């Protein structure tokens, strides 16, 4: 077995992603010697103790990060600034601070100003998840075969970046690096916009007259069911994602709106060739995902 990457790994937040990291670290044994978990809610702290995936369960964030050589933020991105204000004075020199948030520009904006000297910030985004949340939702294989994107800061510590990359490689991920702005545009189209559409479609169905709404639920085909699975995602997390990736999401939404209007015009005027072209493009994208083992 390889030497553990970290002596003391601290997870701030133990929902789907945080508890999956903890389970992975516990199962492999080569990620951390000691796993520390922190969350705000007493009932969640009690459940973490029952599940047993952390060596230390700490209710105070400052005490949780004390002495840790790696701290991973696993809370909604809108909470980062407040959490950072709590923990910054207690981060040890040489500590690696990383995260799992789905936006990266906002993460750098909120964490960098409070970063103590000698603490290395390495933003990261594991592109994995389910519609489930909470400490019971996690599983050790969540990240296998998925991408994790790092958005290292210019001039950042290369050794710290490599240790974070190695963490995700040991989790089974393929690791890629890009700048934060590019990341936020990419995830806006492949993740954030699909969620926005799913929430909207379900809202539209819910606003239908009661008789029609009941028929929708009774006869829902696989396409609509797929949207409801996405729409079952965590409320706090997705609210914060939308608000913290606002510019990129609105840009992609505007492009989608233009394209959907174009398709609507083709339907209205019976332009079969245009409709067939859009369907073919969708099929091609799907084949590409399957070939990359991302579907």
PDB file of C-alpha atoms in Angstrom:
ATOM      1  CA  UNK A   1       0.000   0.000   0.000  1.00  0.00           C
ATOM      2  CA  UNK A   2       1.199   3.521  -0.785  1.00  0.00           C
ATOM      3  CA  UNK A   3       1.962   5.959   2.006  1.00  0.00           C
ATOM      4  CA  UNK A   4      -1.081   8.043   3.011  1.00  0.00           C
ATOM      5  CA  UNK A   5      -1.210  11.327   1.122  1.00  0.00           C
ATOM      6  CA  UNK A   6      -2.233  13.257   4.221  1.00  0.00           C
ATOM      7  CA  UNK A   7      -1.698  12.912   7.925  1.00  0.00           C
ATOM      8  CA  UNK A   8      -4.958  14.602   8.925  1.00  0.00           C
ATOM      9  CA  UNK A   9      -7.708  15.114   6.325  1.00  0.00           C
ATOM     10  CA  UNK A  10     -10.529  17.439   7.368  1.00  0.00           C
ATOM     11  CA  UNK A  11     -13.869  17.405   5.550  1.00  0.00           C
ATOM     12  CA  UNK A  12     -16.063  20.438   6.168  1.00  0.00           C
ATOM     13  CA  UNK A  13     -19.457  19.081   5.200  1.00  0.00           C
ATOM     14  CA  UNK A  14     -20.453  15.430   4.998  1.00  0.00           C
ATOM     15  CA  UNK A  15     -23.184  15.218   2.400  1.00  0.00           C
ATOM     16  CA  UNK A  16     -23.006  13.098  -0.743  1.00  0.00           C
ATOM     17  CA  UNK A  17     -19.536  14.272  -1.803  1.00  0.00           C
ATOM     18  CA  UNK A  18     -17.960  14.715   1.623  1.00  0.00           C
ATOM     19  CA  UNK A  19     -19.184  11.373   2.944  1.00  0.00           C
ATOM     20  CA  UNK A  20     -18.077   9.661  -0.279  1.00  0.00           C
ATOM     21  CA  UNK A  21     -14.553  11.047   0.143  1.00  0.00           C
ATOM     22  CA  UNK A  22     -14.545   9.866   3.756  1.00  0.00           C
ATOM     23  CA  UNK A  23     -15.731   6.380   2.808  1.00  0.00           C
ATOM     24  CA  UNK A  24     -13.142   6.236   0.034  1.00  0.00           C
ATOM     25  CA  UNK A  25     -10.363   7.291   2.409  1.00  0.00           C
ATOM     26  CA  UNK A  26     -11.502   4.755   5.000  1.00  0.00           C
ATOM     27  CA  UNK A  27     -11.701   1.944   2.441  1.00  0.00           C
ATOM     28  CA  UNK A  28      -8.373   2.599   0.691  1.00  0.00           C
ATOM     29  CA  UNK A  29      -6.227   3.492   3.680  1.00  0.00           C
ATOM     30  CA  UNK A  30      -3.707   5.406   1.558  1.00  0.00           C
ATOM     31  CA  UNK A  31      -5.380   8.800   1.501  1.00  0.00           C
ATOM     32  CA  UNK A  32      -5.314   9.873   5.148  1.00  0.00           C
ATOM     33  CA  UNK A  33      -4.115   8.578   8.482  1.00  0.00           C
ATOM     34  CA  UNK A  34      -6.912  10.423  10.293  1.00  0.00           C
ATOM     35  CA  UNK A  35     -10.272  11.514   8.851  1.00  0.00           C
ATOM     36  CA  UNK A  36     -11.998  14.455  10.508  1.00  0.00           C
ATOM     37  CA  UNK A  37     -15.586  15.397   9.647  1.00  0.00           C
ATOM     38  CA  UNK A  38     -17.425  18.582  10.570  1.00  0.00           C
ATOM     39  CA  UNK A  39     -20.970  19.759   9.960  1.00  0.00           C
ATOM     40  CA  UNK A  40     -23.201  22.291  11.662  1.00  0.00           C
ATOM     41  CA  UNK A  41     -26.307  20.225  12.428  1.00  0.00           C
ATOM     42  CA  UNK A  42     -26.263  18.142  15.642  1.00  0.00           C
ATOM     43  CA  UNK A  43     -28.426  15.431  14.061  1.00  0.00           C
ATOM     44  CA  UNK A  44     -25.971  15.104  11.162  1.00  0.00           C
ATOM     45  CA  UNK A  45     -23.025  14.913  13.554  1.00  0.00           C
ATOM     46  CA  UNK A  46     -24.805  12.107  15.404  1.00  0.00           C
ATOM     47  CA  UNK A  47     -25.488  10.264  12.149  1.00  0.00           C
ATOM     48  CA  UNK A  48     -21.827  10.531  11.068  1.00  0.00           C
ATOM     49  CA  UNK A  49     -20.815   8.942  14.367  1.00  0.00           C
ATOM     50  CA  UNK A  50     -23.307   6.131  13.773  1.00  0.00           C
ATOM     51  CA  UNK A  51     -22.057   5.520  10.232  1.00  0.00           C
ATOM     52  CA  UNK A  52     -18.431   5.483  11.408  1.00  0.00           C
ATOM     53  CA  UNK A  53     -16.698   6.848   8.296  1.00  0.00           C
ATOM     54  CA  UNK A  54     -14.717   9.469  10.258  1.00  0.00           C
ATOM     55  CA  UNK A  55     -12.161   9.029  13.032  1.00  0.00           C
ATOM     56  CA  UNK A  56     -13.013  12.400  14.561  1.00  0.00           C
ATOM     57  CA  UNK A  57     -16.424  14.096  14.381  1.00  0.00           C
ATOM     58  CA  UNK A  58     -16.101  17.735  15.379  1.00  0.00           C
ATOM     59  CA  UNK A  59     -18.923  20.235  15.863  1.00  0.00           C
ATOM     60  CA  UNK A  60     -16.615  23.283  15.851  1.00  0.00           C
ATOM     61  CA  UNK A  61     -15.119  24.180  12.456  1.00  0.00           C
ATOM     62  CA  UNK A  62     -12.073  25.905  13.946  1.00  0.00           C
ATOM     63  CA  UNK A  63     -11.168  22.852  16.023  1.00  0.00           C
ATOM     64  CA  UNK A  64     -11.853  20.568  13.063  1.00  0.00           C
ATOM     65  CA  UNK A  65      -9.247  22.218  10.808  1.00  0.00           C
ATOM     66  CA  UNK A  66      -6.617  22.687  13.524  1.00  0.00           C
ATOM     67  CA  UNK A  67      -3.534  20.646  12.635  1.00  0.00           C
ATOM     68  CA  UNK A  68      -4.968  19.354   9.347  1.00  0.00           C
ATOM     69  CA  UNK A  69      -2.601  19.161   6.389  1.00  0.00           C
ATOM     70  CA  UNK A  70      -5.557  19.020   3.974  1.00  0.00           C
ATOM     71  CA  UNK A  71      -8.958  20.671   4.360  1.00  0.00           C
ATOM     72  CA  UNK A  72     -11.701  20.038   1.809  1.00  0.00           C
ATOM     73  CA  UNK A  73     -14.724  22.329   1.662  1.00  0.00           C
ATOM     74  CA  UNK A  74     -17.770  20.155   0.940  1.00  0.00           C
ATOM     75  CA  UNK A  75     -20.485  22.716   1.684  1.00  0.00           C
ATOM     76  CA  UNK A  76     -22.660  24.719  -0.757  1.00  0.00           C
ATOM     77  CA  UNK A  77     -20.527  27.320  -2.558  1.00  0.00           C
ATOM     78  CA  UNK A  78     -22.619  30.158  -1.147  1.00  0.00           C
ATOM     79  CA  UNK A  79     -21.372  29.245   2.340  1.00  0.00           C
ATOM     80  CA  UNK A  80     -17.659  29.397   1.455  1.00  0.00           C
ATOM     81  CA  UNK A  81     -17.013  33.008   2.509  1.00  0.00           C
ATOM     82  CA  UNK A  82     -18.610  32.520   5.921  1.00  0.00           C
ATOM     83  CA  UNK A  83     -16.836  29.221   6.545  1.00  0.00           C
ATOM     84  CA  UNK A  84     -13.501  30.687   5.440  1.00  0.00           C
ATOM     85  CA  UNK A  85     -13.875  33.564   7.903  1.00  0.00           C
ATOM     86  CA  UNK A  86     -14.293  30.977  10.663  1.00  0.00           C
ATOM     87  CA  UNK A  87     -11.431  28.683   9.761  1.00  0.00           C
ATOM     88  CA  UNK A  88      -8.749  30.947   8.227  1.00  0.00           C
ATOM     89  CA  UNK A  89      -7.043  31.868  11.526  1.00  0.00           C
ATOM     90  CA  UNK A  90      -6.806  28.187  12.441  1.00  0.00           C
ATOM     91  CA  UNK A  91      -5.337  26.745   9.231  1.00  0.00           C
ATOM     92  CA  UNK A  92      -1.842  25.398   9.782  1.00  0.00           C
ATOM     93  CA  UNK A  93       1.098  26.665   7.688  1.00  0.00           C
ATOM     94  CA  UNK A  94       1.614  24.299   4.762  1.00  0.00           C
ATOM     95  CA  UNK A  95      -2.005  23.143   4.832  1.00  0.00           C
ATOM     96  CA  UNK A  96      -3.693  22.462   1.481  1.00  0.00           C
ATOM     97  CA  UNK A  97      -7.144  24.012   1.184  1.00  0.00           C
ATOM     98  CA  UNK A  98      -9.262  22.541  -1.593  1.00  0.00           C
ATOM     99  CA  UNK A  99     -12.935  22.069  -2.353  1.00  0.00           C
ATOM    100  CA  UNK A 100     -15.527  20.180  -4.397  1.00  0.00           C
ATOM    101  CA  UNK A 101     -17.694  23.091  -5.532  1.00  0.00           C
ATOM    102  CA  UNK A 102     -19.345  23.251  -8.949  1.00  0.00           C
ATOM    103  CA  UNK A 103     -18.308  26.876  -9.524  1.00  0.00           C
ATOM    104  CA  UNK A 104     -14.707  27.999  -9.468  1.00  0.00           C
ATOM    105  CA  UNK A 105     -14.603  31.742 -10.113  1.00  0.00           C
ATOM    106  CA  UNK A 106     -16.696  32.384  -7.007  1.00  0.00           C
ATOM    107  CA  UNK A 107     -14.560  29.997  -4.971  1.00  0.00           C
ATOM    108  CA  UNK A 108     -11.379  31.896  -5.794  1.00  0.00           C
ATOM    109  CA  UNK A 109     -13.187  35.201  -5.188  1.00  0.00           C
ATOM    110  CA  UNK A 110     -14.438  34.149  -1.745  1.00  0.00           C
ATOM    111  CA  UNK A 111     -11.414  32.234  -0.432  1.00  0.00           C
ATOM    112  CA  UNK A 112      -8.348  34.057  -1.774  1.00  0.00           C
ATOM    113  CA  UNK A 113      -8.694  37.311   0.227  1.00  0.00           C
ATOM    114  CA  UNK A 114      -8.725  35.391   3.523  1.00  0.00           C
ATOM    115  CA  UNK A 115      -6.045  32.830   2.648  1.00  0.00           C
ATOM    116  CA  UNK A 116      -3.313  32.878   5.329  1.00  0.00           C
ATOM    117  CA  UNK A 117       0.348  32.956   4.254  1.00  0.00           C
ATOM    118  CA  UNK A 118       1.730  29.470   3.710  1.00  0.00           C
ATOM    119  CA  UNK A 119      -1.689  27.886   3.072  1.00  0.00           C
ATOM    120  CA  UNK A 120      -2.091  26.526  -0.461  1.00  0.00           C
ATOM    121  CA  UNK A 121      -5.431  26.909  -2.255  1.00  0.00           C
ATOM    122  CA  UNK A 122      -6.148  24.303  -4.955  1.00  0.00           C
ATOM    123  CA  UNK A 123      -9.752  24.596  -6.226  1.00  0.00           C
ATOM    124  CA  UNK A 124     -11.211  21.338  -7.523  1.00  0.00           C
ATOM    125  CA  UNK A 125     -14.484  20.035  -8.923  1.00  0.00           C
ATOM    126  CA  UNK A 126     -15.234  16.295  -9.054  1.00  0.00           C
ATOM    127  CA  UNK A 127     -17.775  15.882 -11.869  1.00  0.00           C
ATOM    128  CA  UNK A 128     -19.781  13.236 -10.061  1.00  0.00           C
ATOM    129  CA  UNK A 129     -22.986  13.080  -8.114  1.00  0.00           C
ATOM    130  CA  UNK A 130     -26.494  11.721  -7.707  1.00  0.00           C
ATOM    131  CA  UNK A 131     -29.788  13.346  -6.787  1.00  0.00           C
ATOM    132  CA  UNK A 132     -29.374  12.133  -3.209  1.00  0.00           C
ATOM    133  CA  UNK A 133     -27.852  14.132  -0.356  1.00  0.00           C
ATOM    134  CA  UNK A 134     -26.785  13.749   3.256  1.00  0.00           C
ATOM    135  CA  UNK A 135     -24.239  11.483   4.979  1.00  0.00           C
ATOM    136  CA  UNK A 136     -26.156   8.305   4.112  1.00  0.00           C
ATOM    137  CA  UNK A 137     -25.982   9.086   0.376  1.00  0.00           C
ATOM    138  CA  UNK A 138     -22.231   8.698  -0.102  1.00  0.00           C
ATOM    139  CA  UNK A 139     -20.364   5.696  -1.466  1.00  0.00           C
ATOM    140  CA  UNK A 140     -16.663   5.043  -2.029  1.00  0.00           C
ATOM    141  CA  UNK A 141     -16.911   4.418  -5.783  1.00  0.00           C
ATOM    142  CA  UNK A 142     -18.773   7.655  -6.626  1.00  0.00           C
ATOM    143  CA  UNK A 143     -15.771   9.184  -8.418  1.00  0.00           C
ATOM    144  CA  UNK A 144     -14.617   6.134 -10.405  1.00  0.00           C
ATOM    145  CA  UNK A 145     -14.467   6.801 -14.129  1.00  0.00           C
ATOM    146  CA  UNK A 146     -15.436  10.456 -13.690  1.00  0.00           C
ATOM    147  CA  UNK A 147     -13.524  13.646 -14.373  1.00  0.00           C
ATOM    148  CA  UNK A 148     -12.188  15.931 -11.680  1.00  0.00           C
ATOM    149  CA  UNK A 149     -11.224  19.404 -12.837  1.00  0.00           C
ATOM    150  CA  UNK A 150      -8.580  21.441 -11.028  1.00  0.00           C
ATOM    151  CA  UNK A 151      -8.403  25.209 -11.507  1.00  0.00           C
ATOM    152  CA  UNK A 152      -5.027  26.025  -9.930  1.00  0.00           C
ATOM    153  CA  UNK A 153      -4.165  29.623  -9.168  1.00  0.00           C
ATOM    154  CA  UNK A 154      -1.406  31.251 -11.217  1.00  0.00           C
ATOM    155  CA  UNK A 155       1.801  30.947  -9.237  1.00  0.00           C
ATOM    156  CA  UNK A 156       0.258  28.379  -6.916  1.00  0.00           C
ATOM    157  CA  UNK A 157       2.284  25.686  -5.177  1.00  0.00           C
ATOM    158  CA  UNK A 158       2.928  22.888  -7.677  1.00  0.00           C
ATOM    159  CA  UNK A 159       3.517  20.248  -5.019  1.00  0.00           C
ATOM    160  CA  UNK A 160       0.165  21.032  -3.402  1.00  0.00           C
ATOM    161  CA  UNK A 161      -1.556  20.821  -6.788  1.00  0.00           C
ATOM    162  CA  UNK A 162       0.019  17.442  -7.454  1.00  0.00           C
ATOM    163  CA  UNK A 163      -1.111  16.076  -4.071  1.00  0.00           C
ATOM    164  CA  UNK A 164      -4.702  17.145  -4.761  1.00  0.00           C
ATOM    165  CA  UNK A 165      -4.483  15.614  -8.249  1.00  0.00           C
ATOM    166  CA  UNK A 166      -3.179  12.382  -6.732  1.00  0.00           C
ATOM    167  CA  UNK A 167      -6.062  12.332  -4.234  1.00  0.00           C
ATOM    168  CA  UNK A 168      -8.525  12.321  -7.113  1.00  0.00           C
ATOM    169  CA  UNK A 169      -6.528   9.813  -9.122  1.00  0.00           C
ATOM    170  CA  UNK A 170      -6.670   7.453  -6.155  1.00  0.00           C
ATOM    171  CA  UNK A 171     -10.428   8.044  -6.109  1.00  0.00           C
ATOM    172  CA  UNK A 172     -10.558   6.678  -9.656  1.00  0.00           C
ATOM    173  CA  UNK A 173     -10.995  10.014 -11.427  1.00  0.00           C
ATOM    174  CA  UNK A 174      -9.367  11.348 -14.562  1.00  0.00           C
ATOM    175  CA  UNK A 175      -7.833  14.685 -13.586  1.00  0.00           C
ATOM    176  CA  UNK A 176      -7.816  17.697 -15.903  1.00  0.00           C
ATOM    177  CA  UNK A 177      -6.754  21.306 -15.308  1.00  0.00           C
ATOM    178  CA  UNK A 178      -8.143  24.536 -16.753  1.00  0.00           C
ATOM    179  CA  UNK A 179      -8.606  28.143 -15.740  1.00  0.00           C
ATOM    180  CA  UNK A 180     -11.608  29.034 -13.593  1.00  0.00           C
ATOM    181  CA  UNK A 181     -13.426  31.076 -16.259  1.00  0.00           C
ATOM    182  CA  UNK A 182     -13.264  28.229 -18.785  1.00  0.00           C
ATOM    183  CA  UNK A 183     -14.417  25.754 -16.158  1.00  0.00           C
ATOM    184  CA  UNK A 184     -17.435  27.864 -15.268  1.00  0.00           C
ATOM    185  CA  UNK A 185     -18.514  28.145 -18.908  1.00  0.00           C
ATOM    186  CA  UNK A 186     -18.091  24.411 -19.487  1.00  0.00           C
ATOM    187  CA  UNK A 187     -20.111  23.360 -16.444  1.00  0.00           C
ATOM    188  CA  UNK A 188     -22.764  25.977 -17.239  1.00  0.00           C
ATOM    189  CA  UNK A 189     -23.663  24.087 -20.418  1.00  0.00           C
ATOM    190  CA  UNK A 190     -23.063  20.475 -19.333  1.00  0.00           C
ATOM    191  CA  UNK A 191     -24.454  20.663 -15.804  1.00  0.00           C
ATOM    192  CA  UNK A 192     -25.978  23.924 -14.624  1.00  0.00           C
ATOM    193  CA  UNK A 193     -28.214  24.613 -17.637  1.00  0.00           C
ATOM    194  CA  UNK A 194     -29.608  21.041 -17.708  1.00  0.00           C
ATOM    195  CA  UNK A 195     -30.534  21.397 -14.043  1.00  0.00           C
ATOM    196  CA  UNK A 196     -32.168  24.773 -14.678  1.00  0.00           C
ATOM    197  CA  UNK A 197     -34.189  23.233 -17.526  1.00  0.00           C
ATOM    198  CA  UNK A 198     -35.190  20.247 -15.373  1.00  0.00           C
ATOM    199  CA  UNK A 199     -36.395  22.467 -12.521  1.00  0.00           C
ATOM    200  CA  UNK A 200     -38.331  24.582 -15.023  1.00  0.00           C
ATOM    201  CA  UNK A 201     -40.011  21.647 -16.794  1.00  0.00           C
ATOM    202  CA  UNK A 202     -41.094  20.163 -13.472  1.00  0.00           C
ATOM    203  CA  UNK A 203     -42.380  23.572 -12.409  1.00  0.00           C
ATOM    204  CA  UNK A 204     -44.343  23.862 -15.658  1.00  0.00           C
ATOM    205  CA  UNK A 205     -45.883  20.441 -15.079  1.00  0.00           C
ATOM    206  CA  UNK A 206     -46.753  21.397 -11.509  1.00  0.00           C
ATOM    207  CA  UNK A 207     -48.506  24.557 -12.729  1.00  0.00           C
ATOM    208  CA  UNK A 208     -50.815  22.641 -15.061  1.00  0.00           C
ATOM    209  CA  UNK A 209     -54.485  22.259 -14.204  1.00  0.00           C
ATOM    210  CA  UNK A 210     -54.946  19.520 -11.610  1.00  0.00           C
ATOM    211  CA  UNK A 211     -56.516  17.000 -14.008  1.00  0.00           C
ATOM    212  CA  UNK A 212     -53.706  17.420 -16.536  1.00  0.00           C
ATOM    213  CA  UNK A 213     -51.024  17.336 -13.820  1.00  0.00           C
ATOM    214  CA  UNK A 214     -52.325  14.010 -12.503  1.00  0.00           C
ATOM    215  CA  UNK A 215     -52.218  12.576 -16.028  1.00  0.00           C
ATOM    216  CA  UNK A 216     -48.619  13.789 -16.418  1.00  0.00           C
ATOM    217  CA  UNK A 217     -47.567  11.979 -13.254  1.00  0.00           C
ATOM    218  CA  UNK A 218     -49.508   8.830 -14.157  1.00  0.00           C
ATOM    219  CA  UNK A 219     -48.236   8.492 -17.701  1.00  0.00           C
ATOM    220  CA  UNK A 220     -44.768  10.032 -17.355  1.00  0.00           C
ATOM    221  CA  UNK A 221     -42.407   8.532 -19.925  1.00  0.00           C
ATOM    222  CA  UNK A 222     -38.690   7.998 -19.419  1.00  0.00           C
ATOM    223  CA  UNK A 223     -37.779  11.464 -20.739  1.00  0.00           C
ATOM    224  CA  UNK A 224     -39.867  13.245 -18.113  1.00  0.00           C
ATOM    225  CA  UNK A 225     -38.723  10.835 -15.398  1.00  0.00           C
ATOM    226  CA  UNK A 226     -35.106  11.697 -16.214  1.00  0.00           C
ATOM    227  CA  UNK A 227     -35.917  15.368 -15.673  1.00  0.00           C
ATOM    228  CA  UNK A 228     -37.560  14.622 -12.327  1.00  0.00           C
ATOM    229  CA  UNK A 229     -34.448  12.725 -11.197  1.00  0.00           C
ATOM    230  CA  UNK A 230     -32.314  15.792 -11.908  1.00  0.00           C
ATOM    231  CA  UNK A 231     -34.922  18.078 -10.339  1.00  0.00           C
ATOM    232  CA  UNK A 232     -34.761  16.073  -7.094  1.00  0.00           C
ATOM    233  CA  UNK A 233     -31.289  17.518  -6.397  1.00  0.00           C
ATOM    234  CA  UNK A 234     -30.311  19.407  -3.249  1.00  0.00           C
ATOM    235  CA  UNK A 235     -32.034  22.804  -2.952  1.00  0.00           C
ATOM    236  CA  UNK A 236     -29.307  24.738  -1.107  1.00  0.00           C
ATOM    237  CA  UNK A 237     -26.545  23.469  -3.359  1.00  0.00           C
ATOM    238  CA  UNK A 238     -28.282  24.344  -6.622  1.00  0.00           C
ATOM    239  CA  UNK A 239     -29.521  27.721  -5.426  1.00  0.00           C
ATOM    240  CA  UNK A 240     -25.927  28.635  -4.615  1.00  0.00           C
ATOM    241  CA  UNK A 241     -24.605  27.248  -7.906  1.00  0.00           C
ATOM    242  CA  UNK A 242     -27.054  29.303  -9.963  1.00  0.00           C
ATOM    243  CA  UNK A 243     -26.284  32.496  -8.040  1.00  0.00           C
ATOM    244  CA  UNK A 244     -22.518  31.993  -8.032  1.00  0.00           C
ATOM    245  CA  UNK A 245     -22.173  31.055 -11.703  1.00  0.00           C
ATOM    246  CA  UNK A 246     -24.701  33.651 -12.794  1.00  0.00           C
ATOM    247  CA  UNK A 247     -22.848  35.164 -15.758  1.00  0.00           C
ATOM    248  CA  UNK A 248     -21.843  31.912 -17.442  1.00  0.00           C
ATOM    249  CA  UNK A 249     -25.242  30.334 -16.803  1.00  0.00           C
ATOM    250  CA  UNK A 250     -27.148  33.311 -18.238  1.00  0.00           C
ATOM    251  CA  UNK A 251     -24.872  33.332 -21.293  1.00  0.00           C
ATOM    252  CA  UNK A 252     -25.574  29.660 -21.983  1.00  0.00           C
ATOM    253  CA  UNK A 253     -29.273  30.113 -21.246  1.00  0.00           C
ATOM    254  CA  UNK A 254     -29.442  32.920 -23.823  1.00  0.00           C
ATOM    255  CA  UNK A 255     -27.801  30.694 -26.439  1.00  0.00           C
ATOM    256  CA  UNK A 256     -30.147  27.830 -25.583  1.00  0.00           C
ATOM    257  CA  UNK A 257     -33.157  30.154 -25.813  1.00  0.00           C
ATOM    258  CA  UNK A 258     -32.111  31.252 -29.308  1.00  0.00           C
ATOM    259  CA  UNK A 259     -31.667  27.642 -30.411  1.00  0.00           C
ATOM    260  CA  UNK A 260     -34.979  26.530 -28.919  1.00  0.00           C
ATOM    261  CA  UNK A 261     -36.762  29.384 -30.686  1.00  0.00           C
ATOM    262  CA  UNK A 262     -35.153  28.306 -33.955  1.00  0.00           C
ATOM    263  CA  UNK A 263     -36.395  24.744 -33.445  1.00  0.00           C
ATOM    264  CA  UNK A 264     -39.846  26.046 -32.522  1.00  0.00           C
ATOM    265  CA  UNK A 265     -39.965  27.990 -35.794  1.00  0.00           C
ATOM    266  CA  UNK A 266     -39.007  24.853 -37.700  1.00  0.00           C
ATOM    267  CA  UNK A 267     -41.827  22.941 -36.013  1.00  0.00           C
ATOM    268  CA  UNK A 268     -44.265  25.757 -36.728  1.00  0.00           C
ATOM    269  CA  UNK A 269     -43.369  25.952 -40.428  1.00  0.00           C
ATOM    270  CA  UNK A 270     -42.882  22.251 -41.020  1.00  0.00           C
ATOM    271  CA  UNK A 271     -39.135  22.455 -41.736  1.00  0.00           C
ATOM    272  CA  UNK A 272     -38.412  18.742 -41.527  1.00  0.00           C
ATOM    273  CA  UNK A 273     -34.761  19.024 -42.602  1.00  0.00           C
ATOM    274  CA  UNK A 274     -33.964  21.441 -39.759  1.00  0.00           C
ATOM    275  CA  UNK A 275     -35.712  19.218 -37.218  1.00  0.00           C
ATOM    276  CA  UNK A 276     -33.884  16.107 -38.457  1.00  0.00           C
ATOM    277  CA  UNK A 277     -30.543  17.947 -38.254  1.00  0.00           C
ATOM    278  CA  UNK A 278     -31.135  18.820 -34.590  1.00  0.00           C
ATOM    279  CA  UNK A 279     -32.071  15.220 -33.793  1.00  0.00           C
ATOM    280  CA  UNK A 280     -28.973  13.892 -35.577  1.00  0.00           C
ATOM    281  CA  UNK A 281     -26.750  16.309 -33.627  1.00  0.00           C
ATOM    282  CA  UNK A 282     -28.266  15.089 -30.372  1.00  0.00           C
ATOM    283  CA  UNK A 283     -27.649  11.469 -31.331  1.00  0.00           C
ATOM    284  CA  UNK A 284     -24.049  12.296 -32.231  1.00  0.00           C
ATOM    285  CA  UNK A 285     -23.440  13.927 -28.844  1.00  0.00           C
ATOM    286  CA  UNK A 286     -24.890  10.880 -27.115  1.00  0.00           C
ATOM    287  CA  UNK A 287     -22.630   8.499 -29.066  1.00  0.00           C
ATOM    288  CA  UNK A 288     -19.639  10.645 -28.136  1.00  0.00           C
ATOM    289  CA  UNK A 289     -20.471  10.359 -24.430  1.00  0.00           C
ATOM    290  CA  UNK A 290     -20.843   6.602 -24.694  1.00  0.00           C
ATOM    291  CA  UNK A 291     -17.503   6.297 -26.466  1.00  0.00           C
ATOM    292  CA  UNK A 292     -15.883   8.303 -23.651  1.00  0.00           C
ATOM    293  CA  UNK A 293     -17.622   6.103 -21.060  1.00  0.00           C
ATOM    294  CA  UNK A 294     -19.384   9.159 -19.606  1.00  0.00           C
ATOM    295  CA  UNK A 295     -22.924   7.844 -20.177  1.00  0.00           C
TER     296      UNK A 295
END
